[in-house]
XYZ file of C-alpha atoms in Angstrom:
276
model
C 59.630 31.688 48.323
C 58.136 33.871 45.591
C 61.443 33.802 43.769
C 61.533 29.978 43.900
C 57.993 29.766 42.447
C 58.902 32.143 39.622
C 62.018 30.131 38.881
C 60.026 26.870 38.846
C 57.423 28.344 36.464
C 60.176 29.571 34.181
C 61.830 26.149 34.173
C 58.528 24.434 33.360
C 57.820 26.896 30.550
C 61.275 26.396 29.050
C 60.914 22.609 29.291
C 57.474 22.701 27.674
C 58.725 24.910 24.876
C 61.757 22.658 24.310
C 59.482 19.607 24.111
C 57.178 21.366 21.630
C 60.161 22.495 19.585
C 61.510 18.937 19.436
C 58.156 17.640 18.210
C 58.037 20.352 15.553
C 61.588 19.521 14.439
C 60.612 15.856 14.050
C 57.602 16.846 11.973
C 59.707 19.047 9.706
C 62.335 16.329 9.321
C 59.676 13.758 8.414
C 58.174 16.054 5.783
C 61.633 16.741 4.386
C 62.471 13.021 4.118
C 59.143 12.215 2.420
C 59.687 15.081 -0.031
C 63.182 13.783 -0.839
C 61.815 10.289 -1.521
C 59.087 11.673 -3.800
C 61.657 13.806 -5.588
C 63.953 10.822 -6.136
C 61.119 8.647 -7.492
C 59.910 11.382 -9.836
C 63.471 11.943 -11.108
C 63.887 8.235 -11.859
C 60.516 8.104 -13.611
C 61.294 11.190 -15.668
C 64.749 9.953 -16.686
C 63.310 6.555 -17.670
C 60.562 8.265 -19.642
C 63.035 10.408 -21.580
C 65.338 7.486 -22.335
C 62.772 4.952 -23.564
C 60.853 4.604 -26.832
C 57.294 3.836 -25.742
C 55.531 7.181 -25.561
C 53.149 6.011 -28.270
C 52.605 2.515 -29.711
C 50.865 1.297 -32.846
C 49.338 -2.162 -33.214
C 49.045 -3.666 -36.694
C 49.199 -7.148 -38.292
C 52.777 -8.391 -38.736
C 53.913 -7.884 -42.332
C 55.386 -11.251 -43.233
C 55.761 -10.758 -46.967
C 58.907 -8.719 -47.565
C 57.893 -7.461 -50.992
C 59.602 -4.710 -52.920
C 57.160 -2.207 -51.392
C 57.941 -3.327 -47.849
C 61.661 -3.274 -48.553
C 61.361 0.256 -49.920
C 59.437 1.422 -46.843
C 62.061 -0.022 -44.522
C 64.877 1.641 -46.440
C 63.093 4.990 -46.383
C 62.360 4.640 -42.675
C 66.044 4.308 -41.768
C 67.077 7.011 -44.229
C 68.305 10.352 -42.869
C 66.027 12.077 -45.387
C 62.794 10.418 -44.222
C 60.033 13.019 -43.828
C 57.185 12.958 -41.329
C 54.716 11.124 -43.589
C 57.262 8.503 -44.638
C 58.270 7.357 -41.173
C 54.703 7.596 -39.835
C 53.443 5.321 -42.632
C 56.100 2.807 -41.596
C 55.108 3.152 -37.935
C 51.482 2.430 -38.862
C 52.313 -0.680 -40.897
C 54.998 -2.274 -38.723
C 53.883 -2.037 -35.081
C 55.856 1.143 -34.548
C 56.727 2.839 -31.282
C 57.866 6.406 -30.698
C 59.841 8.080 -27.967
C 61.210 11.572 -27.614
C 64.490 10.577 -29.223
C 63.811 7.516 -31.361
C 61.266 5.787 -33.581
C 61.121 1.997 -33.922
C 59.390 -0.575 -36.137
C 59.086 -4.358 -35.897
C 60.030 -6.231 -39.078
C 60.715 -9.862 -40.086
C 64.196 -10.926 -39.118
C 64.927 -12.598 -42.461
C 63.828 -10.442 -45.377
C 63.202 -11.960 -48.800
C 62.778 -10.309 -52.162
C 60.210 -12.961 -52.986
C 57.194 -14.243 -51.067
C 58.632 -16.207 -48.127
C 57.636 -19.749 -47.261
C 54.489 -20.365 -45.294
C 54.685 -18.936 -41.787
C 55.734 -21.313 -39.033
C 55.655 -21.021 -35.266
C 59.311 -19.992 -35.320
C 58.622 -16.870 -37.400
C 61.000 -14.260 -35.971
C 60.749 -10.484 -35.934
C 63.277 -7.873 -34.936
C 62.930 -4.270 -33.785
C 64.770 -1.610 -35.754
C 65.156 1.880 -34.280
C 66.266 5.196 -35.744
C 67.180 8.226 -33.651
C 65.795 11.675 -34.366
C 68.575 14.090 -35.181
C 68.609 17.570 -33.682
C 67.738 18.910 -37.126
C 64.641 16.694 -37.216
C 63.669 17.735 -33.695
C 63.591 21.399 -34.704
C 62.344 20.883 -38.262
C 59.115 22.604 -39.270
C 55.928 20.542 -39.531
C 53.798 21.068 -42.619
C 50.034 21.496 -42.905
C 49.955 18.423 -45.134
C 52.638 16.050 -43.719
C 55.193 15.207 -46.381
C 54.117 18.047 -48.692
C 56.631 20.872 -48.362
C 54.481 23.166 -50.510
C 51.488 23.061 -48.146
C 52.884 25.656 -45.737
C 54.252 25.430 -42.198
C 51.952 24.277 -39.414
C 53.193 26.510 -36.589
C 51.040 24.877 -33.909
C 52.350 21.359 -34.520
C 55.883 22.674 -34.973
C 56.014 24.332 -31.556
C 54.145 21.494 -29.848
C 56.820 19.090 -31.084
C 59.647 21.344 -29.918
C 58.063 21.826 -26.494
C 57.461 18.108 -25.972
C 61.151 17.540 -26.708
C 62.638 20.390 -24.642
C 60.388 20.570 -21.568
C 61.284 17.118 -20.125
C 64.966 18.068 -20.113
C 64.164 21.395 -18.462
C 62.129 19.527 -15.836
C 64.952 17.084 -15.141
C 67.475 19.921 -14.906
C 65.311 21.864 -12.444
C 64.972 18.823 -10.182
C 68.707 18.178 -10.217
C 69.398 21.828 -9.369
C 66.798 21.661 -6.596
C 68.475 18.532 -5.218
C 71.788 20.409 -5.107
C 70.187 23.229 -3.113
C 68.622 20.662 -0.762
C 72.032 19.079 -0.203
C 73.475 22.489 0.665
C 70.587 23.006 3.110
C 71.450 19.722 4.846
C 75.107 20.717 5.100
C 74.095 24.083 6.581
C 71.590 22.337 8.910
C 68.823 24.683 7.855
C 65.478 23.989 6.212
C 64.935 27.523 4.985
C 66.866 27.136 1.673
C 64.536 24.269 0.767
C 61.936 26.891 -0.207
C 64.002 27.312 -3.369
C 64.013 23.529 -3.800
C 60.220 23.490 -3.497
C 59.828 26.269 -6.060
C 62.143 24.477 -8.499
C 60.147 21.266 -8.091
C 56.954 23.204 -8.741
C 58.407 24.586 -11.967
C 59.637 21.094 -12.889
C 56.141 19.706 -12.388
C 54.690 22.405 -14.624
C 57.273 21.586 -17.305
C 56.458 17.874 -17.108
C 52.742 18.576 -17.280
C 53.318 20.895 -20.223
C 55.365 18.255 -22.031
C 52.665 15.620 -21.566
C 49.970 18.034 -22.750
C 51.991 19.033 -25.816
C 52.580 15.396 -26.697
C 48.880 14.493 -26.466
C 47.876 17.529 -28.525
C 50.552 16.793 -31.139
C 49.472 13.156 -31.539
C 45.821 14.123 -31.896
C 46.605 16.754 -34.533
C 48.820 14.305 -36.422
C 46.077 11.668 -36.530
C 43.648 14.248 -37.879
C 45.963 14.744 -40.853
C 47.201 11.143 -41.210
C 44.333 8.837 -40.379
C 45.162 5.374 -39.076
C 44.422 2.449 -41.423
C 41.425 0.288 -40.571
C 43.449 -2.568 -39.069
C 45.779 -0.332 -37.065
C 45.233 0.985 -33.543
C 47.303 3.301 -31.397
C 47.700 3.910 -27.682
C 49.948 5.792 -25.292
C 52.754 3.621 -23.947
C 54.319 3.101 -20.547
C 57.015 5.742 -21.121
C 54.236 8.315 -21.465
C 52.597 6.962 -18.285
C 55.854 7.397 -16.355
C 55.909 11.073 -17.326
C 52.262 11.422 -16.275
C 53.022 9.911 -12.857
C 56.152 12.017 -12.423
C 54.259 15.341 -12.565
C 52.026 14.850 -9.447
C 55.007 13.450 -7.529
C 56.900 16.651 -8.282
C 53.959 18.763 -7.126
C 53.666 16.805 -3.851
C 57.398 17.078 -3.195
C 57.218 20.809 -3.908
C 54.353 21.290 -1.439
C 56.198 19.411 1.322
C 59.467 21.279 0.764
C 57.785 24.684 0.854
C 55.591 23.808 3.856
C 58.520 22.460 5.902
C 60.758 25.436 5.144
C 58.081 28.108 5.668
C 56.648 26.620 8.861
C 60.079 25.949 10.322
C 61.066 29.558 9.686
C 57.864 30.777 11.317
C 58.397 28.600 14.406
C 62.001 29.753 14.651
C 60.828 33.382 14.628
C 58.270 32.684 17.379
C 60.859 30.868 19.488
C 63.294 33.744 19.107
C 60.613 36.234 20.155
C 59.716 34.035 23.161
C 63.342 33.914 24.290
C 63.675 37.672 23.975
C 60.528 38.087 26.040
């Protein structure tokens, strides 16, 4: 009789522990799925941010009169030898937008060497974009933009390089973390996802660093090249996507690390219970 009671208690304890373990597994799986969704969304946002040209936007009156001066500015803007002051002056005057890879201006579709006819409702404009070359991405910034004799501005130079490189580092870290997560699923173990969480944490820091460098660089540029009176500037939706991507990466990182660490701890407790 005593043996039967002991056996019944053991069976109940094992059943209770199995039920608790199943609930814990469901909780870990839910956290893992949510983290994967957040990681996917942040990756899409970051890729879209890198590939689009609306990190910063300027608003100015449309230049309808394609005079010799305007024609010269457009030609210099698309030139491979355009310096920082030259293309920024064009961005100020022609509703320019900037991304990490390209700069764009909005100009009249039909350019005239004389004053065009009076504007009509069908006045058309077209957006012209020029890509930054790798040489331009790593080119030194000068204390007085456009003046090569004014000395190198190291702060703006390295801010520009960081804002260009860090988003790619962030995207690479997330992709590598996703590969580790896939291997964890194949191995049916959550423990390797600690590495995924750490990589997402580093990716979030890189994204945050890129956004901070971009804001600092724009502010320093506007201190040296003041905007004309009728021109305004604002951060665009590409910049906002990068800003949203960073907290998503941090949340995904926290969930990955929590699920892996807690699952490992519960597995250790369960193993000790079985030994006992």
